[in-house]
Amino acid sequence: MHSRNYCARDISVTLSFRQHRTADPDIPGRPGDGWEGRLMTATSTITRHAQAPKAGSVVTPERYKQGLDSFKAWMDAIELNKENFQRHYDEWQPDADDIAAIKAAVDKHGVKALVLGEDWCPDVWRGLPTIARIGELTGMEIRYFKRDENKDIMSEFLKNGEFESIPVIVLYDRDHKYLGHWIERADKANAEMPALRSILAGVERDTPAWDEARKKYNAATWEYAEGWRDAEASELRALIEEALG
């Protein structure tokens, strides 16, 4: 029971063991309409090692190699929101210290990443370009997979054990040893969402006022985006440094 309208959807129903609830948002949008009018209310995205996948992961070295091998390949494979992906990619100015630290880990330990995403998800069009830039600046190998075509991979990295939240960035060393994974968005983004939500609060949907509020929300989200991208890089750096000691 999943919806293309959401990065993740929180529903109060009972699902079978083969299904999983998806979390966020409670303002539905339309796939590809460019709207980021979604209330982001999830808890921390920094993933704990307690949520590591069990032994026998479906992500073998061979499966890993089947992913798209570049941001360009990802862009060629998607249909929606290419302008948003490209804008986030082009506008981000990474912190030199974060890049240097991640590059050192790549050089010494062969750190590499797997990314799960979909082209209709705002968190993905913000988060995926950031890891793509990190990869290109550090020499990190990255493989990109579409979530809905790889549910067996997604099932190993559910947020809080039940939510199919994306993007997911999984980190490995050169021997394909799991280091950790990062889900959905930076803590900074979660903390700043209440201010953005206030733009839409109390506005009736499908009215001129709603359309105007939505435009303001989108513009404000882009203003916040630089800090969110920086926070993503910092969190990934911290995850790598913790895993490698």
Tab-separated table of C-alpha atoms in Angstrom:
chain	number	residue	atom	x	y	z
A	1	MET	CA	0.000	0.000	0.000
A	2	HIS	CA	2.276	2.712	-1.265
A	3	SER	CA	1.633	5.972	-3.069
A	4	ARG	CA	3.718	7.683	-5.719
A	5	ASN	CA	2.319	10.933	-4.345
A	6	TYR	CA	4.529	10.778	-1.288
A	7	CYS	CA	8.133	10.156	-0.362
A	8	ALA	CA	6.582	8.300	2.534
A	9	ARG	CA	3.027	8.191	3.791
A	10	ASP	CA	1.824	7.772	7.382
A	11	ILE	CA	-1.401	5.797	7.510
A	12	SER	CA	-3.184	4.341	10.524
A	13	VAL	CA	-4.121	0.943	9.184
A	14	THR	CA	-3.031	-2.609	9.818
A	15	LEU	CA	-0.888	-4.076	7.079
A	16	SER	CA	0.226	-7.609	6.404
A	17	PHE	CA	3.787	-8.646	7.166
A	18	ARG	CA	4.636	-8.200	3.471
A	19	GLN	CA	3.664	-4.533	3.561
A	20	HIS	CA	5.091	-1.546	5.398
A	21	ARG	CA	3.675	1.785	6.404
A	22	THR	CA	5.334	4.804	4.912
A	23	ALA	CA	5.836	7.942	7.001
A	24	ASP	CA	5.255	11.631	6.199
A	25	PRO	CA	3.770	13.763	4.774
A	26	ASP	CA	0.230	14.832	5.572
A	27	ILE	CA	-0.242	17.234	2.706
A	28	PRO	CA	-0.461	15.185	-0.496
A	29	GLY	CA	0.868	16.569	-3.733
A	30	ARG	CA	0.926	15.368	-7.289
A	31	PRO	CA	3.919	13.491	-8.690
A	32	GLY	CA	5.953	15.798	-10.859
A	33	ASP	CA	3.997	18.969	-10.152
A	34	GLY	CA	7.054	20.602	-8.613
A	35	TRP	CA	5.342	21.219	-5.308
A	36	GLU	CA	7.203	20.708	-2.077
A	37	GLY	CA	4.104	21.434	-0.013
A	38	ARG	CA	4.517	18.458	2.243
A	39	LEU	CA	4.701	18.532	6.017
A	40	MET	CA	7.872	16.809	7.107
A	41	THR	CA	7.377	15.502	10.616
A	42	ALA	CA	9.607	12.452	10.864
A	43	THR	CA	12.072	11.906	13.661
A	44	SER	CA	15.845	12.018	13.307
A	45	THR	CA	17.310	10.801	10.047
A	46	ILE	CA	20.694	9.896	11.487
A	47	THR	CA	20.636	6.125	11.354
A	48	ARG	CA	21.918	4.121	14.280
A	49	HIS	CA	24.022	1.010	13.907
A	50	ALA	CA	21.280	-0.872	15.759
A	51	GLN	CA	19.353	-0.685	12.496
A	52	ALA	CA	22.070	-2.407	10.483
A	53	PRO	CA	20.809	-4.985	7.988
A	54	LYS	CA	20.948	-8.591	9.087
A	55	ALA	CA	23.496	-11.044	7.748
A	56	GLY	CA	22.853	-12.229	4.227
A	57	SER	CA	22.061	-8.849	2.691
A	58	VAL	CA	20.623	-8.864	-0.816
A	59	VAL	CA	23.144	-6.130	-1.595
A	60	THR	CA	25.996	-8.381	-2.615
A	61	PRO	CA	28.982	-6.875	-4.415
A	62	GLU	CA	27.453	-8.164	-7.640
A	63	ARG	CA	24.058	-6.588	-6.940
A	64	TYR	CA	25.720	-3.336	-5.961
A	65	LYS	CA	27.402	-3.135	-9.349
A	66	GLN	CA	24.017	-3.318	-11.069
A	67	GLY	CA	23.110	0.189	-9.928
A	68	LEU	CA	23.369	3.290	-12.093
A	69	ASP	CA	26.972	4.422	-11.890
A	70	SER	CA	26.747	8.221	-12.087
A	71	PHE	CA	24.507	11.217	-11.500
A	72	LYS	CA	24.238	11.567	-15.271
A	73	ALA	CA	23.028	7.986	-15.552
A	74	TRP	CA	20.436	8.710	-12.866
A	75	MET	CA	19.295	11.840	-14.685
A	76	ASP	CA	19.015	9.926	-17.943
A	77	ALA	CA	16.910	7.259	-16.231
A	78	ILE	CA	14.337	9.510	-14.553
A	79	GLU	CA	11.330	11.305	-16.005
A	80	LEU	CA	10.222	13.808	-13.363
A	81	ASN	CA	11.762	16.846	-11.682
A	82	LYS	CA	15.013	16.890	-13.638
A	83	GLU	CA	15.242	20.658	-13.183
A	84	ASN	CA	14.974	20.313	-9.406
A	85	PHE	CA	17.660	17.633	-9.282
A	86	GLN	CA	19.968	19.707	-11.462
A	87	ARG	CA	19.370	22.918	-9.531
A	88	HIS	CA	20.253	21.299	-6.204
A	89	TYR	CA	23.316	19.761	-7.818
A	90	ASP	CA	24.459	23.065	-9.332
A	91	GLU	CA	23.721	25.360	-6.392
A	92	TRP	CA	25.377	23.466	-3.553
A	93	GLN	CA	28.700	24.857	-2.355
A	94	PRO	CA	30.162	22.100	-0.151
A	95	ASP	CA	32.214	22.703	2.960
A	96	ALA	CA	35.879	22.057	2.172
A	97	ASP	CA	36.560	20.377	5.534
A	98	ASP	CA	33.715	17.903	5.073
A	99	ILE	CA	34.885	17.042	1.576
A	100	ALA	CA	38.502	16.625	2.705
A	101	ALA	CA	37.494	14.326	5.576
A	102	ILE	CA	35.291	12.162	3.381
A	103	LYS	CA	37.952	12.014	0.682
A	104	ALA	CA	40.505	10.826	3.231
A	105	ALA	CA	38.156	7.979	4.178
A	106	VAL	CA	37.570	7.130	0.527
A	107	ASP	CA	41.303	7.069	-0.170
A	108	LYS	CA	42.173	4.996	2.903
A	109	HIS	CA	39.178	2.676	3.230
A	110	GLY	CA	37.558	2.704	-0.199
A	111	VAL	CA	34.292	4.067	1.187
A	112	LYS	CA	31.485	3.711	-1.349
A	113	ALA	CA	27.741	4.346	-1.333
A	114	LEU	CA	24.447	2.910	-2.505
A	115	VAL	CA	21.561	5.346	-2.976
A	116	LEU	CA	17.851	4.489	-3.117
A	117	GLY	CA	15.478	7.111	-4.480
A	118	GLU	CA	12.604	8.074	-6.765
A	119	ASP	CA	12.226	11.075	-9.032
A	120	TRP	CA	8.907	12.275	-7.569
A	121	CYS	CA	10.192	12.765	-4.010
A	122	PRO	CA	11.324	16.225	-2.784
A	123	ASP	CA	13.670	14.711	-0.197
A	124	VAL	CA	15.337	12.775	-3.008
A	125	TRP	CA	15.748	15.677	-5.387
A	126	ARG	CA	17.391	17.556	-2.504
A	127	GLY	CA	19.427	14.727	-1.007
A	128	LEU	CA	20.570	12.696	-3.989
A	129	PRO	CA	22.409	15.558	-5.748
A	130	THR	CA	24.330	16.216	-2.536
A	131	ILE	CA	25.767	12.703	-2.306
A	132	ALA	CA	26.372	12.817	-6.060
A	133	ARG	CA	28.523	15.932	-5.669
A	134	ILE	CA	30.316	14.358	-2.715
A	135	GLY	CA	31.105	11.342	-4.856
A	136	GLU	CA	32.490	13.399	-7.676
A	137	LEU	CA	34.604	15.576	-5.367
A	138	THR	CA	36.041	12.691	-3.340
A	139	GLY	CA	36.267	9.860	-5.848
A	140	MET	CA	33.667	7.851	-3.915
A	141	GLU	CA	31.997	5.138	-5.972
A	142	ILE	CA	28.214	5.492	-5.885
A	143	ARG	CA	25.486	3.271	-7.304
A	144	TYR	CA	21.938	4.567	-7.683
A	145	PHE	CA	18.809	2.388	-7.483
A	146	LYS	CA	15.129	3.210	-7.879
A	147	ARG	CA	13.323	2.235	-4.714
A	148	ASP	CA	10.149	0.914	-6.300
A	149	GLU	CA	12.112	-1.425	-8.562
A	150	ASN	CA	14.251	-2.679	-5.669
A	151	LYS	CA	11.897	-3.296	-2.769
A	152	ASP	CA	14.076	-6.121	-1.487
A	153	ILE	CA	16.879	-3.622	-0.926
A	154	MET	CA	14.467	-1.103	0.580
A	155	SER	CA	13.218	-3.716	3.041
A	156	GLU	CA	16.679	-3.861	4.628
A	157	PHE	CA	16.806	-0.134	5.320
A	158	LEU	CA	13.340	0.785	6.566
A	159	LYS	CA	13.224	3.877	8.718
A	160	ASN	CA	12.524	2.859	12.318
A	161	GLY	CA	12.075	-0.646	10.985
A	162	GLU	CA	8.805	0.107	9.163
A	163	PHE	CA	8.892	3.179	6.904
A	164	GLU	CA	10.024	3.135	3.247
A	165	SER	CA	11.500	6.634	3.533
A	166	ILE	CA	13.862	7.905	0.843
A	167	PRO	CA	16.508	8.779	-0.035
A	168	VAL	CA	18.550	6.083	1.645
A	169	ILE	CA	22.331	6.351	1.468
A	170	VAL	CA	24.119	3.146	2.487
A	171	LEU	CA	27.865	3.257	3.095
A	172	TYR	CA	30.330	0.389	2.662
A	173	ASP	CA	34.101	0.024	2.721
A	174	ARG	CA	36.191	-1.377	-0.123
A	175	ASP	CA	35.527	-4.927	1.099
A	176	HIS	CA	31.784	-4.247	0.962
A	177	LYS	CA	31.532	-4.188	4.746
A	178	TYR	CA	28.487	-2.236	5.890
A	179	LEU	CA	29.412	1.007	7.671
A	180	GLY	CA	26.036	2.627	8.234
A	181	HIS	CA	23.171	4.320	6.446
A	182	TRP	CA	21.417	7.680	6.343
A	183	ILE	CA	17.728	8.168	5.660
A	184	GLU	CA	15.519	10.875	4.217
A	185	ARG	CA	16.832	14.272	5.345
A	186	ALA	CA	19.141	15.980	7.811
A	187	ASP	CA	18.130	16.674	11.396
A	188	LYS	CA	18.483	20.367	10.584
A	189	ALA	CA	15.720	20.050	7.992
A	190	ASN	CA	13.404	18.362	10.476
A	191	ALA	CA	14.087	21.092	13.030
A	192	GLU	CA	13.351	23.893	10.575
A	193	MET	CA	10.182	22.436	9.068
A	194	PRO	CA	7.804	23.973	11.656
A	195	ALA	CA	8.683	27.445	10.356
A	196	LEU	CA	7.901	26.324	6.823
A	197	ARG	CA	4.685	24.606	7.867
A	198	SER	CA	3.406	27.856	9.307
A	199	ILE	CA	3.217	29.273	5.767
A	200	LEU	CA	0.491	26.759	4.917
A	201	ALA	CA	-1.246	26.656	8.281
A	202	GLY	CA	-4.927	27.542	8.143
A	203	VAL	CA	-5.014	28.081	4.386
A	204	GLU	CA	-7.873	26.373	2.556
A	205	ARG	CA	-6.744	24.056	-0.196
A	206	ASP	CA	-7.708	24.529	-3.844
A	207	THR	CA	-8.103	28.278	-3.472
A	208	PRO	CA	-6.086	31.235	-4.814
A	209	ALA	CA	-4.792	31.772	-1.276
A	210	TRP	CA	-3.548	28.177	-1.207
A	211	ASP	CA	-1.769	28.607	-4.513
A	212	GLU	CA	-0.071	31.740	-3.222
A	213	ALA	CA	0.904	30.072	0.050
A	214	ARG	CA	2.285	27.136	-1.861
A	215	LYS	CA	4.484	29.440	-3.938
A	216	LYS	CA	5.798	31.065	-0.767
A	217	TYR	CA	6.431	27.644	0.741
A	218	ASN	CA	8.397	26.502	-2.295
A	219	ALA	CA	10.486	29.673	-2.354
A	220	ALA	CA	11.222	29.405	1.359
A	221	THR	CA	12.204	25.756	0.991
A	222	TRP	CA	14.811	26.665	-1.610
A	223	GLU	CA	16.179	29.308	0.768
A	224	TYR	CA	16.624	26.668	3.466
A	225	ALA	CA	18.055	24.094	1.062
A	226	GLU	CA	21.697	25.177	1.214
A	227	GLY	CA	21.827	24.593	4.945
A	228	TRP	CA	20.100	21.245	4.572
A	229	ARG	CA	22.593	20.091	1.964
A	230	ASP	CA	25.475	21.186	4.204
A	231	ALA	CA	23.932	19.296	7.114
A	232	GLU	CA	23.555	16.145	5.025
A	233	ALA	CA	27.247	16.205	4.149
A	234	SER	CA	28.219	16.794	7.777
A	235	GLU	CA	26.028	13.923	8.964
A	236	LEU	CA	27.470	11.568	6.358
A	237	ARG	CA	30.970	12.595	7.385
A	238	ALA	CA	30.139	11.921	11.042
A	239	LEU	CA	28.639	8.540	10.203
A	240	ILE	CA	31.755	7.533	8.262
A	241	GLU	CA	34.141	8.737	10.954
A	242	GLU	CA	32.198	6.938	13.682
A	243	ALA	CA	32.113	3.692	11.702
A	244	LEU	CA	35.817	3.764	10.886
A	245	GLY	CA	36.936	4.923	14.298
